[in-house]
Amino acid sequence: MIARALRTATVVGLLGALVAPAGATPAPAPSPTPGPAVATLVTDACPHKHVPPPAVDASEVPKPGAPTPAPLAVPDPPVGGAKLGGCGLVVPDGAPPAPPGIDSAGWLVADATDGTVIAAKDPHGRYRPASTIKLLLAQVALRDLKLDTVVEGTAEDAAQEGDAAGVSPGGRYTVKDLLEGLLLISGNDAAHALARQLGGVDAAVAKMNELASALGAHDTRAATPSGLDGPGMSTSPYDLALILRAALQDKRFVEIAATPRVTFPGHPPVPTTGPPTPLPPGASAPPAPTSVAPYPILNENRLLTDFPGAVAGKNGYTDDAKKTFAGAVDRDGHRYVIVQMFGLTHAGNTYWDQYRRLLDYGVALRGKSVGTLVAATGSGAAEHRPGEGHDAVVASGPSGMGNGTRVLIGLGGLAVIAALVGAAMRTNRGR
C-alpha cells in the first residue's frame, strides 16, 4: 500500500509540473530528430482491412455461450474517397516523404476546418481504439443526459479494471463530474457510471455504435464503454478523425476536455465486506475506513501543455491496442485533427514528438487532399438535448470495496487532499 501511494504521488507530482504555470503558453518546440530507427508495421498488403492485428491476450474471448462477432463489412467504395482505400502511405501527388520515425501502423492528418484529409497511412485499417472510444461515450452522454444529473457510485463502478477517477460506493457525482473523470484522467470507473445512467453497459454500447454509424464511422464497433478490449472491438484512423471532429462541434465537450484541472467529489467511507481477518498476536487493528474529501485530478493530455493552439484530444493504451491518440490543434486559422494508432513510444521519440512531426507535415501540405471527412448524417451530441425535469439520483448497487482502493496524501503544507487512484492501474489496460 505504501509503495503504491509513493508511486501514485510521483505521478501526481509530474502531472502537476505539466500544468504549472497554468497561464503560460509554451513556445513551439522543434521537431526532434528521431533516435534509432523504429520498426513500423508494413500495411501495404492491407493486413487489417477486415479485423485488427491478432490479440496478445484473452481479453477478446467471448463469454461462454456468446458468439464471436463477425467482421464489420468493408464499405465499397471507401468512405471519404477512392484514395483512402489504400493501405500503405496515402499522400498527395508530389508530396515530400512522410515524416521519419512515425511508428504508428495507421495514422491520419486532416484539416477539420474544411474536412480535407491531407495525408494518411492505412486510413481505413482496423485497429483497437483503447480509451479513444471514450470520445463516442462522451458524445452520447452529452446528447442524452443532463450535466447536473446526480449519479450515485457503486462497487461495480469502483471495481472496473485500469485507470480510475475515484468513483466509489455512496459517492454522488454529477454527469459533468463523470465526464471530467472520463476525459481528463480516462477513468474506466466514470465510463461505467455513465453507462449505467444511459441504461446499462449494453444499452450504452449500442448507443455508441448507433452514433458511430450515423457519423459514417463504419470501421468502428464499440464492445465496452471504456475502451477495454472486448470481442469485435475496432475503429480506424479515419473513423477516429470523424468521431473527434464531431465531438469538437459541442463546446461543452471542448470545455471539459481542455480543462487542465478539476476538483473531483469525495465520498463516504468505503464499506468492507466479509468477516474480519484475524490479527496475529500483538498486532494492532487497522484503522477504520474514513471518508474522502474532494480532491484534484489533472488532465493527462500533454497536447494541452506542449502544443500552442491545442484544442482537445484523447489518448489510449492496452496491450492489444498499443498506443492510440486522437487530438486537434488550431494553427494559422485551420484546425488540424491527427490520429495515431497501434504504435509505441520510444526514448527520444515519444508519441508527442511524432504528433508534432505529423502536425508540421500537415501544415506544410495544407490545401492538398487525398480525400474528405464525410459530413455527419445526424444524431451528434450537439444536435440533441435531454428533456427538462428534476435531476435524477441513481441508487447504488451492492456495497463493497472492489479493487479501487483510494490513497490520500498531503500536497506540501496545503489543505488540499489529493485522492490518488489505487485501482490496480495496470499499464496494459484501458487508458
Short mmCIF file of C-alpha atoms in Angstrom, two decimals:
data_model
loop_
_atom_site.label_atom_id
_atom_site.label_comp_id
_atom_site.label_asym_id
_atom_site.label_seq_id
_atom_site.Cartn_x
_atom_site.Cartn_y
_atom_site.Cartn_z
CA MET A 1 0.00 0.00 0.00
CA ILE A 2 2.81 2.44 0.90
CA ALA A 3 4.69 1.66 -2.31
CA ARG A 4 1.52 2.23 -4.31
CA ALA A 5 0.96 5.58 -2.59
CA LEU A 6 4.51 6.68 -3.32
CA ARG A 7 4.22 5.61 -6.95
CA THR A 8 0.94 7.47 -7.39
CA ALA A 9 2.27 10.55 -5.60
CA THR A 10 5.14 10.68 -8.04
CA VAL A 11 2.70 10.55 -10.96
CA VAL A 12 0.62 13.38 -9.49
CA GLY A 13 3.75 15.45 -8.94
CA LEU A 14 4.80 15.03 -12.54
CA LEU A 15 1.32 15.88 -13.78
CA GLY A 16 1.32 18.97 -11.61
CA ALA A 17 4.53 20.10 -13.26
CA LEU A 18 2.84 19.78 -16.62
CA VAL A 19 0.05 22.20 -15.78
CA ALA A 20 2.06 24.88 -13.95
CA PRO A 21 2.15 27.71 -14.53
CA ALA A 22 -1.43 27.47 -15.73
CA GLY A 23 -1.37 30.69 -17.71
CA ALA A 24 1.85 30.02 -19.60
CA THR A 25 1.74 29.44 -23.35
CA PRO A 26 4.67 27.25 -24.40
CA ALA A 27 6.63 28.13 -27.49
CA PRO A 28 6.56 25.54 -30.25
CA ALA A 29 9.41 23.14 -29.71
CA PRO A 30 11.35 21.99 -32.76
CA SER A 31 10.57 18.53 -34.05
CA PRO A 32 13.33 16.32 -32.65
CA THR A 33 15.39 14.12 -34.89
CA PRO A 34 14.33 10.53 -34.23
CA GLY A 35 16.77 8.32 -32.41
CA PRO A 36 17.31 4.75 -33.57
CA ALA A 37 15.12 3.73 -36.48
CA VAL A 38 11.75 2.45 -35.29
CA ALA A 39 10.02 -0.53 -36.79
CA THR A 40 6.70 0.43 -38.32
CA LEU A 41 4.22 -2.25 -39.25
CA VAL A 42 4.08 -2.65 -43.03
CA THR A 43 0.45 -2.36 -44.12
CA ASP A 44 0.74 -2.15 -47.92
CA ALA A 45 -0.94 -5.55 -48.37
CA CYS A 46 -3.96 -4.50 -46.25
CA PRO A 47 -3.47 -6.97 -43.38
CA HIS A 48 -6.07 -5.12 -41.29
CA LYS A 49 -8.71 -4.40 -43.87
CA HIS A 50 -11.26 -6.54 -42.02
CA VAL A 51 -10.03 -7.05 -38.45
CA PRO A 52 -7.37 -5.63 -36.09
CA PRO A 53 -4.00 -7.31 -35.51
CA PRO A 54 -4.15 -10.56 -33.51
CA ALA A 55 -4.79 -10.16 -29.79
CA VAL A 56 -1.95 -10.92 -27.40
CA ASP A 57 -4.21 -11.94 -24.51
CA ALA A 58 -7.66 -13.38 -23.84
CA SER A 59 -9.44 -10.05 -23.45
CA GLU A 60 -11.49 -10.56 -26.62
CA VAL A 61 -12.64 -14.10 -25.98
CA PRO A 62 -16.47 -14.04 -25.91
CA LYS A 63 -18.28 -15.01 -22.74
CA PRO A 64 -19.36 -18.67 -22.57
CA GLY A 65 -22.28 -19.19 -24.93
CA ALA A 66 -21.80 -15.85 -26.71
CA PRO A 67 -20.95 -15.89 -30.42
CA THR A 68 -17.76 -14.41 -31.86
CA PRO A 69 -18.74 -11.16 -33.64
CA ALA A 70 -18.33 -11.32 -37.41
CA PRO A 71 -16.04 -8.73 -39.00
CA LEU A 72 -17.73 -5.48 -39.98
CA ALA A 73 -18.50 -5.10 -43.68
CA VAL A 74 -15.92 -3.10 -45.65
CA PRO A 75 -17.65 -0.22 -47.48
CA ASP A 76 -17.16 -0.15 -51.24
CA PRO A 77 -16.28 2.45 -52.42
CA PRO A 78 -14.14 3.54 -49.46
CA VAL A 79 -15.69 6.18 -47.23
CA GLY A 80 -14.06 9.54 -47.94
CA GLY A 81 -12.77 8.83 -51.42
CA ALA A 82 -11.07 6.20 -53.55
CA LYS A 83 -7.52 7.08 -52.47
CA LEU A 84 -8.42 6.32 -48.87
CA GLY A 85 -8.88 2.69 -49.87
CA GLY A 86 -5.08 2.43 -49.95
CA CYS A 87 -3.45 0.65 -47.05
CA GLY A 88 0.11 1.96 -47.22
CA LEU A 89 1.09 5.62 -47.30
CA VAL A 90 -1.61 7.79 -48.87
CA VAL A 91 -0.16 11.22 -49.67
CA PRO A 92 -0.87 13.91 -52.28
CA ASP A 93 0.88 13.74 -55.63
CA GLY A 94 4.29 15.38 -55.42
CA ALA A 95 4.27 15.44 -51.61
CA PRO A 96 7.59 15.17 -49.79
CA PRO A 97 8.31 11.94 -47.90
CA ALA A 98 6.28 11.32 -44.79
CA PRO A 99 7.99 12.32 -41.54
CA PRO A 100 10.61 9.87 -40.25
CA GLY A 101 10.23 7.93 -37.04
CA ILE A 102 6.43 7.54 -37.06
CA ASP A 103 5.88 4.10 -35.61
CA SER A 104 2.08 4.01 -35.73
CA ALA A 105 0.77 1.31 -38.04
CA GLY A 106 -2.07 3.65 -39.01
CA TRP A 107 -2.26 7.43 -38.87
CA LEU A 108 -4.14 10.30 -40.46
CA VAL A 109 -3.81 14.08 -40.75
CA ALA A 110 -6.91 16.09 -41.65
CA ASP A 111 -7.93 19.72 -41.86
CA ALA A 112 -11.13 19.65 -39.85
CA THR A 113 -11.94 23.20 -40.92
CA ASP A 114 -12.89 22.12 -44.43
CA GLY A 115 -12.99 18.34 -43.96
CA THR A 116 -9.90 17.64 -46.09
CA VAL A 117 -7.85 14.53 -45.42
CA ILE A 118 -4.29 15.71 -46.09
CA ALA A 119 -2.27 12.51 -45.67
CA ALA A 120 -2.57 9.11 -44.04
CA LYS A 121 -1.21 5.62 -43.59
CA ASP A 122 -3.69 2.73 -43.66
CA PRO A 123 -6.57 5.18 -43.07
CA HIS A 124 -9.30 2.53 -43.02
CA GLY A 125 -7.15 -0.15 -41.40
CA ARG A 126 -8.96 -1.61 -38.41
CA TYR A 127 -7.29 -1.30 -35.04
CA ARG A 128 -8.43 -1.35 -31.45
CA PRO A 129 -9.31 2.08 -30.07
CA ALA A 130 -8.44 1.61 -26.39
CA SER A 131 -9.67 4.68 -24.48
CA THR A 132 -10.10 6.85 -27.57
CA ILE A 133 -13.53 5.17 -27.81
CA LYS A 134 -14.46 7.35 -24.82
CA LEU A 135 -14.89 10.12 -27.41
CA LEU A 136 -18.04 8.28 -28.53
CA LEU A 137 -19.28 7.67 -24.99
CA ALA A 138 -18.81 11.35 -24.13
CA GLN A 139 -20.89 12.44 -27.13
CA VAL A 140 -23.70 10.04 -26.24
CA ALA A 141 -23.69 11.25 -22.64
CA LEU A 142 -23.75 14.90 -23.71
CA ARG A 143 -26.61 14.15 -26.09
CA ASP A 144 -28.79 12.08 -23.77
CA LEU A 145 -28.01 13.23 -20.22
CA LYS A 146 -28.21 16.47 -18.27
CA LEU A 147 -24.89 17.67 -16.90
CA ASP A 148 -26.34 18.32 -13.43
CA THR A 149 -27.99 14.91 -13.06
CA VAL A 150 -26.60 13.19 -9.95
CA VAL A 151 -25.38 9.58 -10.16
CA GLU A 152 -24.53 7.56 -7.07
CA GLY A 153 -21.37 5.48 -7.32
CA THR A 154 -21.43 1.71 -6.90
CA ALA A 155 -18.97 -1.02 -6.01
CA GLU A 156 -19.18 -2.22 -9.60
CA ASP A 157 -18.04 1.20 -10.84
CA ALA A 158 -15.09 1.14 -8.44
CA ALA A 159 -14.13 -2.39 -9.47
CA GLN A 160 -13.52 -1.53 -13.14
CA GLU A 161 -10.09 -2.55 -14.34
CA GLY A 162 -7.50 0.04 -15.31
CA ASP A 163 -7.32 3.78 -14.79
CA ALA A 164 -9.86 5.33 -12.42
CA ALA A 165 -11.05 8.76 -11.38
CA GLY A 166 -12.11 7.58 -7.92
CA VAL A 167 -15.83 6.79 -8.27
CA SER A 168 -16.76 4.94 -5.08
CA PRO A 169 -19.84 3.37 -3.46
CA GLY A 170 -22.00 6.05 -1.90
CA GLY A 171 -20.27 8.91 -3.67
CA ARG A 172 -22.54 11.34 -5.51
CA TYR A 173 -21.35 12.63 -8.87
CA THR A 174 -22.95 14.86 -11.46
CA VAL A 175 -22.78 13.76 -15.08
CA LYS A 176 -20.34 16.62 -15.60
CA ASP A 177 -18.11 15.25 -12.81
CA LEU A 178 -18.14 11.86 -14.51
CA LEU A 179 -17.32 13.37 -17.91
CA GLU A 180 -14.38 15.17 -16.31
CA GLY A 181 -13.17 11.92 -14.80
CA LEU A 182 -13.69 10.23 -18.17
CA LEU A 183 -11.87 12.75 -20.34
CA LEU A 184 -9.17 14.16 -18.06
CA ILE A 185 -7.86 11.02 -16.42
CA SER A 186 -9.52 8.34 -18.59
CA GLY A 187 -11.44 6.86 -15.70
CA ASN A 188 -12.95 3.48 -16.53
CA ASP A 189 -15.00 3.79 -13.34
CA ALA A 190 -16.51 7.02 -14.70
CA ALA A 191 -17.23 5.27 -18.01
CA HIS A 192 -19.12 2.52 -16.19
CA ALA A 193 -21.13 5.00 -14.11
CA LEU A 194 -22.11 6.93 -17.25
CA ALA A 195 -23.07 3.68 -18.97
CA ARG A 196 -25.36 2.79 -16.05
CA GLN A 197 -27.07 6.17 -16.36
CA LEU A 198 -27.52 5.56 -20.09
CA GLY A 199 -29.44 2.35 -19.39
CA GLY A 200 -26.66 -0.11 -18.65
CA VAL A 201 -23.45 -1.22 -20.37
CA ASP A 202 -25.19 -2.99 -23.26
CA ALA A 203 -27.52 -0.05 -23.91
CA ALA A 204 -24.65 2.45 -23.76
CA VAL A 205 -22.53 0.41 -26.17
CA ALA A 206 -25.49 0.13 -28.55
CA LYS A 207 -25.93 3.92 -28.47
CA MET A 208 -22.22 4.41 -29.13
CA ASN A 209 -22.40 2.13 -32.16
CA GLU A 210 -25.52 3.86 -33.45
CA LEU A 211 -23.74 7.20 -33.23
CA ALA A 212 -20.66 5.82 -35.00
CA SER A 213 -22.85 4.62 -37.85
CA ALA A 214 -24.62 7.98 -38.07
CA LEU A 215 -21.26 9.73 -38.29
CA GLY A 216 -20.15 7.48 -41.16
CA ALA A 217 -17.62 5.65 -38.98
CA HIS A 218 -18.24 2.22 -40.49
CA ASP A 219 -14.94 0.69 -39.32
CA THR A 220 -15.99 1.26 -35.72
CA ARG A 221 -17.60 -1.14 -33.29
CA ALA A 222 -17.51 -0.48 -29.57
CA ALA A 223 -17.58 -3.52 -27.31
CA THR A 224 -17.10 -1.72 -23.99
CA PRO A 225 -17.92 1.83 -22.93
CA SER A 226 -14.40 2.43 -21.59
CA GLY A 227 -12.25 1.07 -24.41
CA LEU A 228 -11.09 -2.00 -22.51
CA ASP A 229 -10.67 -4.62 -25.21
CA GLY A 230 -13.70 -6.78 -25.96
CA PRO A 231 -14.94 -9.12 -28.70
CA GLY A 232 -15.26 -7.39 -32.06
CA MET A 233 -13.88 -4.01 -30.94
CA SER A 234 -12.39 -1.93 -33.76
CA THR A 235 -12.03 1.50 -35.29
CA SER A 236 -9.68 3.16 -37.79
CA PRO A 237 -7.63 6.35 -38.14
CA TYR A 238 -10.27 7.72 -40.49
CA ASP A 239 -13.12 6.91 -38.12
CA LEU A 240 -11.42 8.44 -35.09
CA ALA A 241 -10.92 11.64 -37.08
CA LEU A 242 -14.66 11.67 -37.83
CA ILE A 243 -15.54 10.96 -34.21
CA LEU A 244 -13.25 13.65 -32.79
CA ARG A 245 -14.36 16.20 -35.39
CA ALA A 246 -17.99 15.60 -34.38
CA ALA A 247 -17.16 15.90 -30.67
CA LEU A 248 -15.48 19.25 -31.28
CA GLN A 249 -18.78 20.68 -32.52
CA ASP A 250 -20.06 20.64 -28.95
CA LYS A 251 -18.50 23.45 -26.93
CA ARG A 252 -19.31 21.57 -23.70
CA PHE A 253 -17.08 18.73 -24.82
CA VAL A 254 -14.25 21.13 -25.67
CA GLU A 255 -14.57 22.97 -22.35
CA ILE A 256 -14.40 19.74 -20.37
CA ALA A 257 -11.70 18.02 -22.43
CA ALA A 258 -9.47 21.11 -22.41
CA THR A 259 -9.74 21.79 -18.66
CA PRO A 260 -6.29 21.38 -17.06
CA ARG A 261 -7.53 20.57 -13.55
CA VAL A 262 -10.81 19.95 -11.74
CA THR A 263 -11.89 19.07 -8.22
CA PHE A 264 -13.48 15.63 -8.12
CA PRO A 265 -16.10 14.86 -5.44
CA GLY A 266 -15.11 12.90 -2.39
CA HIS A 267 -17.12 10.04 -0.96
CA PRO A 268 -18.15 8.43 2.35
CA PRO A 269 -16.11 5.60 3.87
CA VAL A 270 -15.93 2.58 1.60
CA PRO A 271 -17.51 -0.33 3.47
CA THR A 272 -15.53 -3.51 3.95
CA THR A 273 -17.05 -6.86 3.11
CA GLY A 274 -16.70 -10.34 4.53
CA PRO A 275 -15.69 -11.45 8.02
CA PRO A 276 -12.83 -9.62 9.74
CA THR A 277 -9.36 -11.07 9.23
CA PRO A 278 -7.88 -12.49 12.45
CA LEU A 279 -4.97 -10.42 13.72
CA PRO A 280 -1.65 -12.05 14.65
CA PRO A 281 -0.66 -11.81 18.32
CA GLY A 282 0.36 -8.29 19.28
CA ALA A 283 -0.84 -6.70 16.03
CA SER A 284 -2.92 -3.54 16.08
CA ALA A 285 -6.28 -3.38 14.40
CA PRO A 286 -6.25 -1.49 11.08
CA PRO A 287 -7.76 1.99 11.13
CA ALA A 288 -11.45 2.25 10.41
CA PRO A 289 -12.42 3.43 6.92
CA THR A 290 -12.70 7.18 6.65
CA SER A 291 -14.46 9.49 4.25
CA VAL A 292 -12.55 11.07 1.37
CA ALA A 293 -12.65 14.83 0.82
CA PRO A 294 -12.91 16.33 -2.68
CA TYR A 295 -9.55 16.18 -4.46
CA PRO A 296 -7.89 17.47 -7.63
CA ILE A 297 -7.49 15.47 -10.81
CA LEU A 298 -5.23 16.72 -13.58
CA ASN A 299 -5.60 16.40 -17.33
CA GLU A 300 -3.18 13.77 -18.65
CA ASN A 301 -3.33 15.06 -22.25
CA ARG A 302 0.09 16.59 -22.94
CA LEU A 303 -1.22 18.13 -26.13
CA LEU A 304 -2.71 20.88 -23.97
CA THR A 305 0.60 21.85 -22.37
CA ASP A 306 3.08 21.15 -25.17
CA PHE A 307 1.28 22.48 -28.26
CA PRO A 308 0.20 26.11 -28.73
CA GLY A 309 -3.31 26.15 -30.15
CA ALA A 310 -4.20 22.74 -28.74
CA VAL A 311 -7.96 22.18 -28.61
CA ALA A 312 -8.66 18.73 -27.17
CA GLY A 313 -7.70 15.10 -27.57
CA LYS A 314 -7.86 11.62 -26.09
CA ASN A 315 -5.15 9.02 -25.61
CA GLY A 316 -5.43 5.29 -25.03
CA TYR A 317 -3.41 2.15 -24.43
CA THR A 318 -3.97 -1.56 -23.95
CA ASP A 319 -1.65 -4.48 -24.67
CA ASP A 320 -3.74 -5.35 -27.73
CA ALA A 321 -4.38 -1.80 -28.99
CA LYS A 322 -0.93 -0.43 -28.18
CA LYS A 323 -0.78 3.37 -28.08
CA THR A 324 -3.63 5.31 -29.66
CA PHE A 325 -4.28 9.04 -29.78
CA ALA A 326 -6.61 11.50 -31.47
CA GLY A 327 -6.08 15.22 -30.98
CA ALA A 328 -6.87 18.61 -32.51
CA VAL A 329 -4.69 21.73 -32.77
CA ASP A 330 -5.54 25.16 -34.23
CA ARG A 331 -2.81 26.60 -36.42
CA ASP A 332 -2.94 29.61 -38.77
CA GLY A 333 -6.71 29.71 -38.90
CA HIS A 334 -7.11 25.98 -39.53
CA ARG A 335 -7.97 23.14 -37.16
CA TYR A 336 -5.91 20.00 -37.68
CA VAL A 337 -7.03 16.62 -36.44
CA ILE A 338 -4.33 13.96 -36.15
CA VAL A 339 -4.86 10.30 -35.28
CA GLN A 340 -2.19 7.74 -34.36
CA MET A 341 -2.96 4.03 -33.89
CA PHE A 342 -1.12 0.84 -32.94
CA GLY A 343 2.21 2.40 -32.04
CA LEU A 344 4.69 2.63 -29.21
CA THR A 345 6.71 5.39 -27.59
CA HIS A 346 10.48 5.13 -27.77
CA ALA A 347 13.07 7.01 -25.75
CA GLY A 348 13.77 10.25 -27.57
CA ASN A 349 10.86 9.66 -29.95
CA THR A 350 7.68 9.90 -27.90
CA TYR A 351 4.16 9.92 -29.23
CA TRP A 352 4.10 13.66 -28.65
CA ASP A 353 7.28 14.08 -30.71
CA GLN A 354 5.67 12.07 -33.50
CA TYR A 355 2.46 14.08 -33.27
CA ARG A 356 4.47 17.27 -33.70
CA ARG A 357 6.11 15.97 -36.88
CA LEU A 358 2.75 14.86 -38.30
CA LEU A 359 1.31 18.29 -37.49
CA ASP A 360 4.22 20.04 -39.23
CA TYR A 361 3.73 17.75 -42.22
CA GLY A 362 0.03 18.54 -42.43
CA VAL A 363 0.60 22.30 -42.15
CA ALA A 364 3.18 22.14 -44.94
CA LEU A 365 0.69 20.29 -47.18
CA ARG A 366 -2.31 22.48 -46.40
CA GLY A 367 -4.56 22.86 -49.41
CA LYS A 368 -3.71 19.42 -50.78
CA SER A 369 -6.05 16.46 -50.38
CA VAL A 370 -6.28 12.69 -50.61
CA GLY A 371 -9.93 12.52 -49.53
CA THR A 372 -12.57 14.05 -47.30
CA LEU A 373 -14.13 13.57 -43.90
CA VAL A 374 -17.76 12.78 -44.62
CA ALA A 375 -20.42 15.03 -43.16
CA ALA A 376 -22.39 13.59 -40.25
CA THR A 377 -25.93 12.42 -41.00
CA GLY A 378 -27.29 13.41 -37.60
CA SER A 379 -27.55 12.04 -34.06
CA GLY A 380 -24.49 14.03 -32.99
CA ALA A 381 -24.10 15.19 -29.42
CA ALA A 382 -24.59 18.84 -30.33
CA GLU A 383 -27.94 18.15 -32.01
CA HIS A 384 -29.83 16.65 -29.08
CA ARG A 385 -30.50 17.79 -25.53
CA PRO A 386 -32.13 15.78 -22.77
CA GLY A 387 -35.58 16.90 -21.70
CA GLU A 388 -36.27 19.23 -18.84
CA GLY A 389 -37.11 17.84 -15.44
CA HIS A 390 -35.75 17.24 -11.98
CA ASP A 391 -32.30 15.77 -11.63
CA ALA A 392 -32.24 12.04 -11.12
CA VAL A 393 -30.33 10.21 -8.43
CA VAL A 394 -29.35 6.68 -9.37
CA ALA A 395 -29.40 4.26 -6.47
CA SER A 396 -26.19 2.48 -5.72
CA GLY A 397 -25.72 -1.21 -6.25
CA PRO A 398 -24.48 -3.64 -3.60
CA SER A 399 -21.77 -2.18 -1.44
CA GLY A 400 -18.24 -3.49 -1.48
CA MET A 401 -14.67 -2.42 -1.78
CA GLY A 402 -13.86 -3.76 -5.23
CA ASN A 403 -10.28 -3.13 -6.29
CA GLY A 404 -10.49 0.66 -6.25
CA THR A 405 -8.63 1.49 -3.05
CA ARG A 406 -8.13 5.24 -2.71
CA VAL A 407 -4.92 6.69 -1.32
CA LEU A 408 -4.72 10.13 0.27
CA ILE A 409 -1.63 12.32 0.56
CA GLY A 410 -0.97 15.88 1.61
CA LEU A 411 0.47 18.20 -1.03
CA GLY A 412 3.08 20.49 0.58
CA GLY A 413 1.51 22.20 3.58
CA LEU A 414 -1.74 22.92 1.73
CA ALA A 415 -5.14 21.79 2.87
CA VAL A 416 -5.79 20.17 -0.49
CA ILE A 417 -6.36 16.42 -0.35
CA ALA A 418 -5.34 14.51 -3.43
CA ALA A 419 -7.20 11.26 -3.96
CA LEU A 420 -4.85 9.01 -5.77
CA VAL A 421 -6.38 6.24 -7.70
CA GLY A 422 -5.20 2.95 -6.33
CA ALA A 423 -7.11 0.60 -8.59
CA ALA A 424 -4.60 -1.83 -9.97
CA MET A 425 -3.64 0.80 -12.57
CA ARG A 426 -2.08 -1.84 -14.74
CA THR A 427 -0.29 -0.10 -17.56
CA ASN A 428 -1.61 -2.65 -20.03
CA ARG A 429 -5.27 -1.73 -19.75
CA GLY A 430 -7.75 0.94 -20.74
CA ARG A 431 -6.08 4.33 -20.68
#
